[in-house]
CSV table of C-alpha atoms and ligand atoms in Angstrom, one decimal:
chain,number,residue,atom,x,y,z
A,1,MET,CA,-72.8,-98.0,51.6
A,2,GLU,CA,-70.4,-95.6,53.2
A,3,ASN,CA,-71.1,-92.0,52.2
A,4,CYS,CA,-67.9,-90.6,50.7
A,5,ILE,CA,-69.3,-87.4,49.3
A,6,MET,CA,-68.0,-84.2,50.8
A,7,ASN,CA,-70.5,-82.4,53.0
A,8,THR,CA,-71.1,-79.3,50.8
A,9,TYR,CA,-74.9,-79.5,50.1
A,10,GLY,CA,-77.9,-80.0,52.3
A,11,ARG,CA,-79.4,-82.8,50.3
A,12,TYR,CA,-82.9,-84.3,50.1
A,13,ASP,CA,-83.1,-87.9,51.0
A,14,VAL,CA,-83.5,-89.2,47.4
A,15,CYS,CA,-81.2,-90.8,44.9
A,16,PHE,CA,-82.0,-90.1,41.2
A,17,GLU,CA,-81.3,-92.6,38.6
A,18,SER,CA,-83.0,-91.6,35.3
A,19,GLY,CA,-85.0,-88.9,33.7
A,20,LEU,CA,-87.2,-88.2,30.6
A,21,GLY,CA,-88.4,-84.8,29.6
A,22,CYS,CA,-89.4,-82.9,32.8
A,23,LYS,CA,-89.8,-86.2,34.8
A,24,ILE,CA,-87.0,-87.6,36.9
A,25,TYR,CA,-87.0,-91.0,38.6
A,26,ASP,CA,-85.4,-92.2,41.8
A,27,ASP,CA,-83.7,-95.5,42.5
A,28,LYS,CA,-87.1,-97.0,43.5
A,29,GLY,CA,-88.7,-95.9,40.3
A,30,VAL,CA,-90.7,-93.1,41.9
A,31,GLU,CA,-91.5,-90.3,39.4
A,32,TYR,CA,-91.0,-86.6,40.2
A,33,VAL,CA,-92.0,-83.5,38.2
A,34,ASP,CA,-88.7,-81.7,37.8
A,35,PHE,CA,-89.1,-77.9,37.9
A,36,VAL,CA,-85.5,-77.4,39.1
A,37,SER,CA,-83.9,-78.7,35.9
A,38,GLY,CA,-80.6,-79.2,37.6
A,39,VAL,CA,-80.9,-75.5,38.6
A,40,ALA,CA,-81.5,-74.1,35.1
A,41,VAL,CA,-79.3,-76.6,33.4
A,42,ASN,CA,-81.5,-79.2,31.7
A,43,CYS,CA,-83.0,-76.7,29.3
A,44,LEU,CA,-84.3,-79.5,27.0
A,45,GLY,CA,-85.4,-81.8,29.8
A,46,HIS,CA,-83.8,-85.1,30.6
A,47,SER,CA,-82.6,-87.6,27.9
A,48,HIS,CA,-83.3,-85.3,25.0
A,49,PRO,CA,-82.5,-87.2,21.8
A,50,ALA,CA,-80.5,-84.3,20.2
A,51,ILE,CA,-78.1,-84.3,23.3
A,52,ILE,CA,-77.8,-88.1,23.4
A,53,ASN,CA,-77.1,-88.2,19.6
A,54,ALA,CA,-74.4,-85.4,19.9
A,55,ILE,CA,-72.7,-87.3,22.8
A,56,VAL,CA,-72.7,-90.6,21.0
A,57,THR,CA,-71.6,-89.3,17.7
A,58,GLN,CA,-68.9,-86.9,18.9
A,59,SER,CA,-67.5,-89.3,21.5
A,60,SER,CA,-66.9,-91.9,18.8
A,61,LYS,CA,-64.9,-89.3,16.9
A,62,LEU,CA,-62.9,-87.2,19.3
A,63,ILE,CA,-63.6,-86.4,23.0
A,64,HIS,CA,-60.7,-84.2,23.9
A,65,SER,CA,-57.6,-82.9,22.2
A,66,SER,CA,-55.9,-79.7,23.6
A,67,ASN,CA,-56.3,-76.0,23.3
A,68,TYR,CA,-52.8,-75.9,21.7
A,69,TYR,CA,-54.7,-77.0,18.6
A,70,TRP,CA,-57.9,-76.0,16.8
A,71,ASN,CA,-60.7,-78.5,16.9
A,72,ALA,CA,-63.6,-78.8,14.5
A,73,THR,CA,-66.4,-78.3,17.0
A,74,HIS,CA,-65.3,-75.3,19.2
A,75,LYS,CA,-65.2,-73.2,16.1
A,76,VAL,CA,-68.7,-74.2,15.2
A,77,LEU,CA,-70.1,-73.5,18.6
A,78,ALA,CA,-68.3,-70.2,18.9
A,79,LYS,CA,-69.7,-69.1,15.5
A,80,LYS,CA,-73.2,-70.1,16.5
A,81,LEU,CA,-73.0,-68.1,19.7
A,82,ILE,CA,-71.5,-65.0,17.9
A,83,ASP,CA,-74.2,-65.2,15.2
A,84,ASN,CA,-76.8,-64.6,17.9
A,85,CYS,CA,-75.3,-61.7,19.8
A,86,ASN,CA,-73.4,-58.3,19.2
A,87,HIS,CA,-70.1,-59.7,20.2
A,88,ASN,CA,-67.1,-61.3,18.4
A,89,LYS,CA,-65.0,-63.7,20.6
A,90,VAL,CA,-65.6,-66.6,22.9
A,91,PHE,CA,-63.5,-68.2,25.6
A,92,PHE,CA,-64.7,-71.7,26.6
A,93,CYS,CA,-64.6,-73.2,30.0
A,94,ASN,CA,-66.5,-75.7,32.0
A,95,SER,CA,-68.8,-73.9,34.5
A,96,GLY,CA,-70.4,-70.7,35.5
A,97,THR,CA,-67.8,-69.7,38.1
A,98,GLU,CA,-65.0,-70.2,35.5
A,99,ALA,CA,-66.9,-68.0,33.0
A,100,VAL,CA,-67.0,-65.3,35.7
A,101,GLU,CA,-63.3,-65.8,36.6
A,102,ALA,CA,-62.4,-65.2,32.9
A,103,ALA,CA,-64.5,-62.1,32.8
A,104,LEU,CA,-62.8,-60.7,35.9
A,105,LYS,CA,-59.4,-61.4,34.5
A,106,ILE,CA,-60.4,-59.7,31.2
A,107,ALA,CA,-61.5,-56.7,33.2
A,108,ARG,CA,-58.3,-56.5,35.2
A,109,LYS,CA,-56.2,-56.8,32.0
A,110,TYR,CA,-58.4,-54.3,30.2
A,111,GLY,CA,-57.7,-51.8,33.1
A,112,LYS,CA,-54.0,-52.5,33.0
A,113,LEU,CA,-53.8,-51.6,29.3
A,114,LYS,CA,-55.2,-48.1,30.0
A,115,ASP,CA,-53.2,-45.1,31.0
A,116,VAL,CA,-54.9,-44.7,34.3
A,117,LYS,CA,-52.8,-45.9,37.4
A,118,ASP,CA,-54.5,-48.7,39.4
A,119,LYS,CA,-57.5,-49.0,37.1
A,120,ASN,CA,-58.4,-52.3,38.6
A,121,GLU,CA,-61.5,-51.9,40.7
A,122,ILE,CA,-64.5,-54.1,40.0
A,123,ILE,CA,-68.0,-53.1,41.1
A,124,TYR,CA,-70.5,-55.8,42.1
A,125,MET,CA,-74.0,-55.9,43.4
A,126,ASP,CA,-75.5,-56.5,46.8
A,127,ASN,CA,-77.3,-59.8,46.9
A,128,SER,CA,-75.6,-61.1,43.7
A,129,PHE,CA,-74.3,-64.7,43.1
A,130,HIS,CA,-71.5,-65.3,40.7
A,131,GLY,CA,-70.0,-68.6,41.9
A,132,ARG,CA,-67.8,-70.4,44.4
A,133,THR,CA,-64.2,-69.9,43.2
A,134,ILE,CA,-62.3,-67.2,45.1
A,135,GLY,CA,-62.6,-64.4,42.4
A,136,ALA,CA,-66.3,-65.1,41.7
A,137,LEU,CA,-67.0,-65.4,45.4
A,138,SER,CA,-65.3,-62.0,46.0
A,139,VAL,CA,-67.9,-60.3,43.8
A,140,THR,CA,-70.8,-62.4,45.3
A,141,GLY,CA,-72.7,-59.9,47.4
A,142,GLN,CA,-74.0,-62.3,50.1
A,143,GLU,CA,-72.3,-62.4,53.4
A,144,LYS,CA,-73.3,-66.0,54.1
A,145,TYR,CA,-71.2,-67.2,51.2
A,146,GLN,CA,-68.2,-64.9,51.8
A,147,GLN,CA,-67.9,-64.9,55.6
A,148,ASP,CA,-65.7,-68.0,56.2
A,149,PHE,CA,-63.4,-67.5,53.3
A,150,ARG,CA,-61.8,-64.1,53.8
A,151,PRO,CA,-59.4,-62.7,52.8
A,152,LEU,CA,-61.1,-62.4,49.4
A,153,ILE,CA,-59.6,-60.6,46.4
A,154,GLU,CA,-58.8,-56.9,46.7
A,155,GLY,CA,-60.1,-54.1,44.6
A,156,VAL,CA,-63.8,-55.0,44.6
A,157,LYS,CA,-66.6,-52.7,45.7
A,158,LYS,CA,-70.2,-53.6,46.5
A,159,VAL,CA,-73.1,-51.3,45.5
A,160,ASN,CA,-76.8,-51.7,46.2
A,161,PHE,CA,-78.6,-53.4,43.3
A,162,ASN,CA,-80.8,-51.1,41.3
A,163,ASP,CA,-79.5,-48.1,43.2
A,164,ILE,CA,-78.3,-45.6,40.6
A,165,GLU,CA,-77.1,-43.0,43.2
A,166,ASP,CA,-74.9,-45.7,44.9
A,167,LEU,CA,-73.5,-46.8,41.6
A,168,LYS,CA,-72.7,-43.2,40.6
A,169,ARG,CA,-71.1,-42.6,44.0
A,170,ASN,CA,-68.7,-45.5,43.6
A,171,PHE,CA,-67.7,-44.9,40.0
A,172,ASP,CA,-64.5,-43.2,39.0
A,173,GLU,CA,-61.7,-43.8,36.5
A,174,LYS,CA,-60.2,-46.5,38.7
A,175,VAL,CA,-63.1,-48.8,37.9
A,176,CYS,CA,-62.3,-51.4,35.2
A,177,ALA,CA,-65.6,-53.2,35.3
A,178,VAL,CA,-69.1,-53.6,36.7
A,179,ILE,CA,-70.6,-57.1,37.0
A,180,ILE,CA,-74.4,-57.5,37.1
A,181,GLU,CA,-76.9,-60.4,36.8
A,182,PRO,CA,-79.8,-58.9,34.7
A,183,ILE,CA,-81.9,-61.1,36.9
A,184,GLN,CA,-80.5,-62.1,40.3
A,185,GLY,CA,-81.2,-65.9,40.4
A,186,GLU,CA,-79.8,-67.2,43.7
A,187,GLY,CA,-80.5,-63.8,45.3
A,188,GLY,CA,-84.3,-64.2,44.9
A,189,ILE,CA,-85.3,-63.5,41.3
A,190,ASN,CA,-84.7,-59.7,41.5
A,191,ILE,CA,-84.9,-58.0,38.1
A,192,ALA,CA,-82.5,-55.2,37.2
A,193,SER,CA,-84.4,-52.1,36.3
A,194,ALA,CA,-83.9,-50.8,32.7
A,195,GLU,CA,-82.8,-47.4,34.2
A,196,PHE,CA,-80.1,-49.0,36.4
A,197,LEU,CA,-78.7,-51.1,33.5
A,198,GLU,CA,-78.7,-48.0,31.2
A,199,LYS,CA,-76.9,-46.0,33.8
A,200,ALA,CA,-74.4,-48.8,34.3
A,201,ARG,CA,-73.8,-48.8,30.6
A,202,ASN,CA,-73.4,-45.0,30.5
A,203,LEU,CA,-71.0,-44.9,33.4
A,204,CYS,CA,-68.9,-47.7,31.9
A,205,ASP,CA,-68.7,-45.7,28.7
A,206,LYS,CA,-67.9,-42.5,30.5
A,207,TYR,CA,-65.1,-44.0,32.6
A,208,ASP,CA,-63.9,-46.6,30.1
A,209,ALA,CA,-64.9,-49.7,32.1
A,210,LEU,CA,-66.3,-53.0,30.9
A,211,LEU,CA,-69.9,-53.9,31.6
A,212,ILE,CA,-70.2,-57.6,32.4
A,213,PHE,CA,-73.5,-59.4,32.4
A,214,ASP,CA,-73.6,-62.7,34.3
A,215,GLU,CA,-76.2,-64.6,32.3
A,216,VAL,CA,-75.2,-68.0,33.7
A,217,GLN,CA,-78.7,-68.6,35.1
A,218,CYS,CA,-80.9,-66.2,33.1
A,219,GLY,CA,-79.3,-66.6,29.7
A,220,MET,CA,-79.5,-69.3,27.0
A,221,GLY,CA,-83.1,-68.9,26.3
A,222,ARG,CA,-84.5,-68.8,29.8
A,223,LEU,CA,-86.0,-65.3,29.5
A,224,GLY,CA,-87.3,-65.9,26.0
A,225,SER,CA,-84.3,-64.7,24.0
A,226,LEU,CA,-81.0,-66.6,23.6
A,227,PHE,CA,-79.2,-63.9,25.5
A,228,ALA,CA,-80.8,-62.2,28.5
A,229,TYR,CA,-79.4,-58.8,27.6
A,230,LYS,CA,-81.7,-58.7,24.6
A,231,LYS,CA,-84.7,-58.4,26.9
A,232,PHE,CA,-83.2,-55.3,28.5
A,233,ASN,CA,-82.0,-53.3,25.5
A,234,VAL,CA,-78.6,-52.7,27.1
A,235,ILE,CA,-75.6,-54.4,25.4
A,236,PRO,CA,-72.8,-55.5,27.8
A,237,ASP,CA,-69.2,-55.8,26.8
A,238,VAL,CA,-68.8,-59.2,28.3
A,239,ILE,CA,-71.3,-62.0,28.8
A,240,CYS,CA,-70.9,-65.0,31.1
A,241,ILE,CA,-72.8,-68.2,30.2
A,242,ALA,CA,-72.8,-71.8,31.4
A,243,LYS,CA,-75.6,-74.0,32.8
A,244,ALA,CA,-78.1,-74.5,29.9
A,245,LEU,CA,-75.4,-74.1,27.2
A,246,GLY,CA,-74.7,-77.8,27.6
A,247,GLY,CA,-78.2,-78.9,28.5
A,248,GLY,CA,-76.6,-81.0,31.3
A,249,PHE,CA,-73.1,-81.4,29.9
A,250,PRO,CA,-70.6,-79.2,31.7
A,251,ILE,CA,-69.6,-76.2,29.6
A,252,GLY,CA,-69.3,-72.5,30.1
A,253,ALA,CA,-68.2,-69.5,28.0
A,254,THR,CA,-67.2,-65.9,28.3
A,255,ILE,CA,-68.2,-63.8,25.3
A,256,THR,CA,-66.6,-60.4,24.5
A,257,ASN,CA,-67.1,-57.6,22.1
A,258,VAL,CA,-64.2,-56.2,20.1
A,259,LYS,CA,-63.2,-53.7,22.8
A,260,ALA,CA,-62.9,-56.4,25.5
A,261,SER,CA,-61.5,-59.1,23.3
A,262,ILE,CA,-58.2,-57.4,22.8
A,263,ALA,CA,-57.4,-57.8,26.5
A,264,PHE,CA,-56.3,-61.4,26.4
A,265,VAL,CA,-53.2,-62.6,24.5
A,266,PRO,CA,-51.8,-66.2,24.4
A,267,GLY,CA,-50.7,-67.1,27.9
A,268,ASP,CA,-53.1,-64.8,29.8
A,269,HIS,CA,-55.7,-67.4,30.4
A,270,GLY,CA,-56.6,-71.0,29.7
A,271,SER,CA,-58.5,-74.2,30.6
A,272,THR,CA,-57.4,-77.7,29.9
A,273,PHE,CA,-60.9,-78.9,29.2
A,274,GLY,CA,-62.5,-75.7,28.0
A,275,GLY,CA,-63.8,-76.0,24.4
A,276,ASN,CA,-63.3,-79.8,24.2
A,277,PRO,CA,-64.9,-81.3,21.2
A,278,LEU,CA,-67.5,-83.3,23.1
A,279,GLY,CA,-68.8,-80.4,25.2
A,280,CYS,CA,-68.9,-78.1,22.1
A,281,ALA,CA,-70.8,-80.8,20.1
A,282,VAL,CA,-73.4,-80.9,22.8
A,283,GLY,CA,-73.5,-77.1,22.9
A,284,VAL,CA,-74.1,-77.0,19.1
A,285,ALA,CA,-77.0,-79.5,19.5
A,286,VAL,CA,-78.5,-77.5,22.3
A,287,LEU,CA,-78.3,-74.2,20.5
A,288,THR,CA,-79.7,-75.8,17.3
A,289,GLU,CA,-82.8,-77.0,19.3
A,290,LEU,CA,-83.2,-73.7,21.2
A,291,VAL,CA,-82.8,-71.4,18.3
A,292,ASP,CA,-83.4,-73.2,15.0
A,293,GLY,CA,-85.8,-75.7,16.6
A,294,GLY,CA,-88.0,-72.9,17.9
A,295,VAL,CA,-87.9,-73.8,21.6
A,296,ILE,CA,-87.1,-70.2,22.5
A,297,ASP,CA,-90.0,-68.8,20.3
A,298,GLU,CA,-92.5,-70.4,22.6
A,299,ILE,CA,-91.2,-69.2,25.9
A,300,ASP,CA,-93.0,-65.9,26.2
A,301,GLU,CA,-96.3,-67.7,25.7
A,302,LYS,CA,-95.5,-70.4,28.2
A,303,SER,CA,-94.3,-67.8,30.6
A,304,THR,CA,-97.6,-65.9,30.4
A,305,TYR,CA,-99.5,-69.2,30.9
A,306,LEU,CA,-97.5,-70.1,33.9
A,307,ILE,CA,-97.6,-66.6,35.5
A,308,GLU,CA,-101.4,-66.2,34.9
A,309,ARG,CA,-102.1,-69.4,36.7
A,310,LEU,CA,-99.7,-68.5,39.5
A,311,LEU,CA,-101.5,-65.2,39.9
A,312,LYS,CA,-104.8,-67.0,40.2
A,313,ILE,CA,-103.3,-69.2,42.9
A,314,LYS,CA,-102.0,-66.1,44.7
A,315,GLU,CA,-105.4,-64.6,44.8
A,316,LYS,CA,-106.8,-67.6,46.5
A,317,TYR,CA,-104.2,-68.1,49.2
A,318,ASP,CA,-102.7,-65.8,51.7
A,319,ALA,CA,-99.3,-67.5,51.8
A,320,ILE,CA,-98.1,-65.9,48.6
A,321,ASP,CA,-96.8,-62.3,48.7
A,322,GLU,CA,-95.7,-61.8,45.1
A,323,ILE,CA,-95.1,-63.6,41.8
A,324,LYS,CA,-92.0,-62.3,40.1
A,325,GLY,CA,-89.6,-63.1,37.3
A,326,MET,CA,-89.5,-63.3,33.5
A,327,GLY,CA,-89.7,-66.0,30.9
A,328,LEU,CA,-89.3,-69.4,32.6
A,329,LEU,CA,-87.3,-68.0,35.6
A,330,ILE,CA,-90.1,-67.5,38.0
A,331,GLY,CA,-90.1,-66.7,41.7
A,332,ILE,CA,-92.9,-67.1,44.2
A,333,LYS,CA,-92.3,-64.8,47.2
A,334,LEU,CA,-93.8,-66.5,50.2
A,335,LYS,CA,-94.9,-65.0,53.5
A,336,GLY,CA,-93.4,-67.9,55.4
A,337,ASP,CA,-90.8,-70.6,55.4
A,338,THR,CA,-89.6,-71.5,51.9
A,339,LYS,CA,-87.6,-74.5,53.0
A,340,LYS,CA,-90.7,-76.1,54.5
A,341,PHE,CA,-92.6,-75.2,51.3
A,342,CYS,CA,-90.0,-76.8,49.0
A,343,LYS,CA,-89.9,-79.9,51.2
A,344,SER,CA,-93.7,-80.2,51.1
A,345,CYS,CA,-93.6,-80.0,47.3
A,346,PHE,CA,-90.8,-82.7,47.3
A,347,ASP,CA,-93.0,-84.9,49.4
A,348,LYS,CA,-95.7,-84.6,46.8
A,349,LYS,CA,-93.2,-85.4,44.0
A,350,LEU,CA,-92.6,-81.9,42.7
A,351,LEU,CA,-89.1,-80.5,42.6
A,352,VAL,CA,-88.8,-76.7,43.2
A,353,ILE,CA,-85.9,-74.8,44.8
A,354,ALA,CA,-85.5,-71.8,47.1
A,355,ALA,CA,-83.9,-68.5,46.1
A,356,GLY,CA,-82.9,-65.9,48.6
A,357,ASP,CA,-84.6,-65.9,51.9
A,358,ASN,CA,-88.3,-66.1,51.0
A,359,VAL,CA,-88.6,-67.0,47.3
A,360,VAL,CA,-89.3,-70.3,45.7
A,361,ARG,CA,-87.9,-70.7,42.2
A,362,LEU,CA,-89.6,-72.5,39.3
A,363,LEU,CA,-87.1,-73.4,36.5
A,364,PRO,CA,-88.9,-75.9,34.2
A,365,PRO,CA,-87.1,-77.1,31.1
A,366,LEU,CA,-87.6,-74.6,28.3
A,367,ASN,CA,-89.4,-77.2,26.2
A,368,VAL,CA,-92.0,-77.9,29.0
A,369,SER,CA,-95.5,-78.3,27.7
A,370,LYS,CA,-98.7,-76.6,29.0
A,371,PRO,CA,-100.1,-79.9,30.4
A,372,GLU,CA,-96.8,-80.3,32.3
A,373,ILE,CA,-97.0,-76.8,33.7
A,374,ASP,CA,-100.6,-77.7,34.8
A,375,GLU,CA,-99.4,-80.9,36.4
A,376,ALA,CA,-96.7,-79.0,38.4
A,377,LEU,CA,-99.0,-76.2,39.4
A,378,ASP,CA,-101.7,-78.6,40.5
A,379,ILE,CA,-99.2,-80.1,43.0
A,380,LEU,CA,-98.0,-76.6,44.0
A,381,GLU,CA,-101.6,-75.4,44.6
A,382,LEU,CA,-102.3,-78.5,46.7
A,383,VAL,CA,-99.3,-77.8,48.9
A,384,ILE,CA,-100.3,-74.2,49.3
A,385,SER,CA,-103.8,-75.1,50.2
A,386,GLU,CA,-102.6,-77.6,52.9
A,387,ILE,CA,-99.5,-75.9,54.3
A,388,ASN,CA,-99.3,-73.7,57.4
A,389,LEU,CA,-96.2,-71.6,56.8
B,1,LIG,N1,-73.4,-67.1,38.1
B,1,LIG,C1,-74.7,-67.2,38.3
B,1,LIG,C2,-75.7,-66.1,38.0
B,1,LIG,C3,-75.2,-68.4,38.9
B,1,LIG,O1,-76.5,-68.6,39.1
B,1,LIG,C4,-74.3,-69.5,39.1
B,1,LIG,C5,-74.7,-70.7,39.7
B,1,LIG,O2,-75.8,-70.9,40.2
B,1,LIG,C6,-72.9,-69.3,38.9
B,1,LIG,C7,-72.5,-68.0,38.3
B,1,LIG,C8,-71.9,-70.3,39.1
B,1,LIG,O3,-72.1,-71.4,38.2
B,1,LIG,P1,-71.4,-72.8,38.5
B,1,LIG,O4,-72.1,-73.4,39.6
B,1,LIG,O5,-71.6,-73.5,37.2
B,1,LIG,O6,-70.0,-72.6,38.8
């Protein structure tokens, strides 16, 4: 068949057809252990009955109406999110990059409402990743993603991640926001230090700027709490989420506190599909499983189990430099070629994904079992024992 898909991804030579739990099957019926989870999306694994039920039930009632009207499910999902954080308003969209775009626009509008002239600068971090649309790309601190798409948006400033002095140097009253991933996912599983996040919070308060946390990858339970910020004891003004919120169904959201929520008024922002009944019904089903169903409560224990086994593997083989991460967002820093390593895992029917230049990411579904962790790590250890990086 002619390949009509645009050339935007370097893809493996496999075509997936179905999935169940943390297993995914190709068109020849070959089984893979899926520790990519659609890049932190399939938080409940594949074909979870709660998600299927939500899709079937809601799609037989109402799939889409319009944001010019209320719908029964967006209110429920928004309330469920708000009940689990320190914030009070939600804007729904369809992806992570859109959640970031909304946050950037909230920041610009927030700055405009202040008495300071040109209060429109947004500080972002080196090595960050916030998405592919032009605003999100402009605050993505990686040259390889930005280089072919200049000019990017004006009024953005990059600082070194976890560098308090650099942050202080770049802060003044013209800054309207700082955007940070509490853990940089694409950038290589780099954890923000508590001191850095605290300083960012203090400087935002001092200069009346918004602190935005991009939790698109590390939020929605992946670190062992529904929101990542709860693991860092720093409360942002704005939170971006997507990926796992729909467990595979596309939905994103930008969540604000009272201070930030006054920025937008009708006409400032919108999304045709954002907050559609079907997506929100799935979001409610996912949150119900994660929070009320106890999935999140087990993550710390599973994380410890996974990390302890990885540390034992590290001791045995020279190829591993470091094990890093939190919850079920785990990075294996290698001394050699990550692409080769991921491909070798793939050949042995384990899906893992690279992050940054030398890190392999493990992103199992959040309801993964210990035997499934063992199954994945047995393959991983076999690859490490055989590979010459
Ligand atoms: N922000 C972070 C931290 C991400 O990891 C990603 C995607 O990987 C995005 C934003 C963009 O999300 P999406 O691909 O849904 O637009």
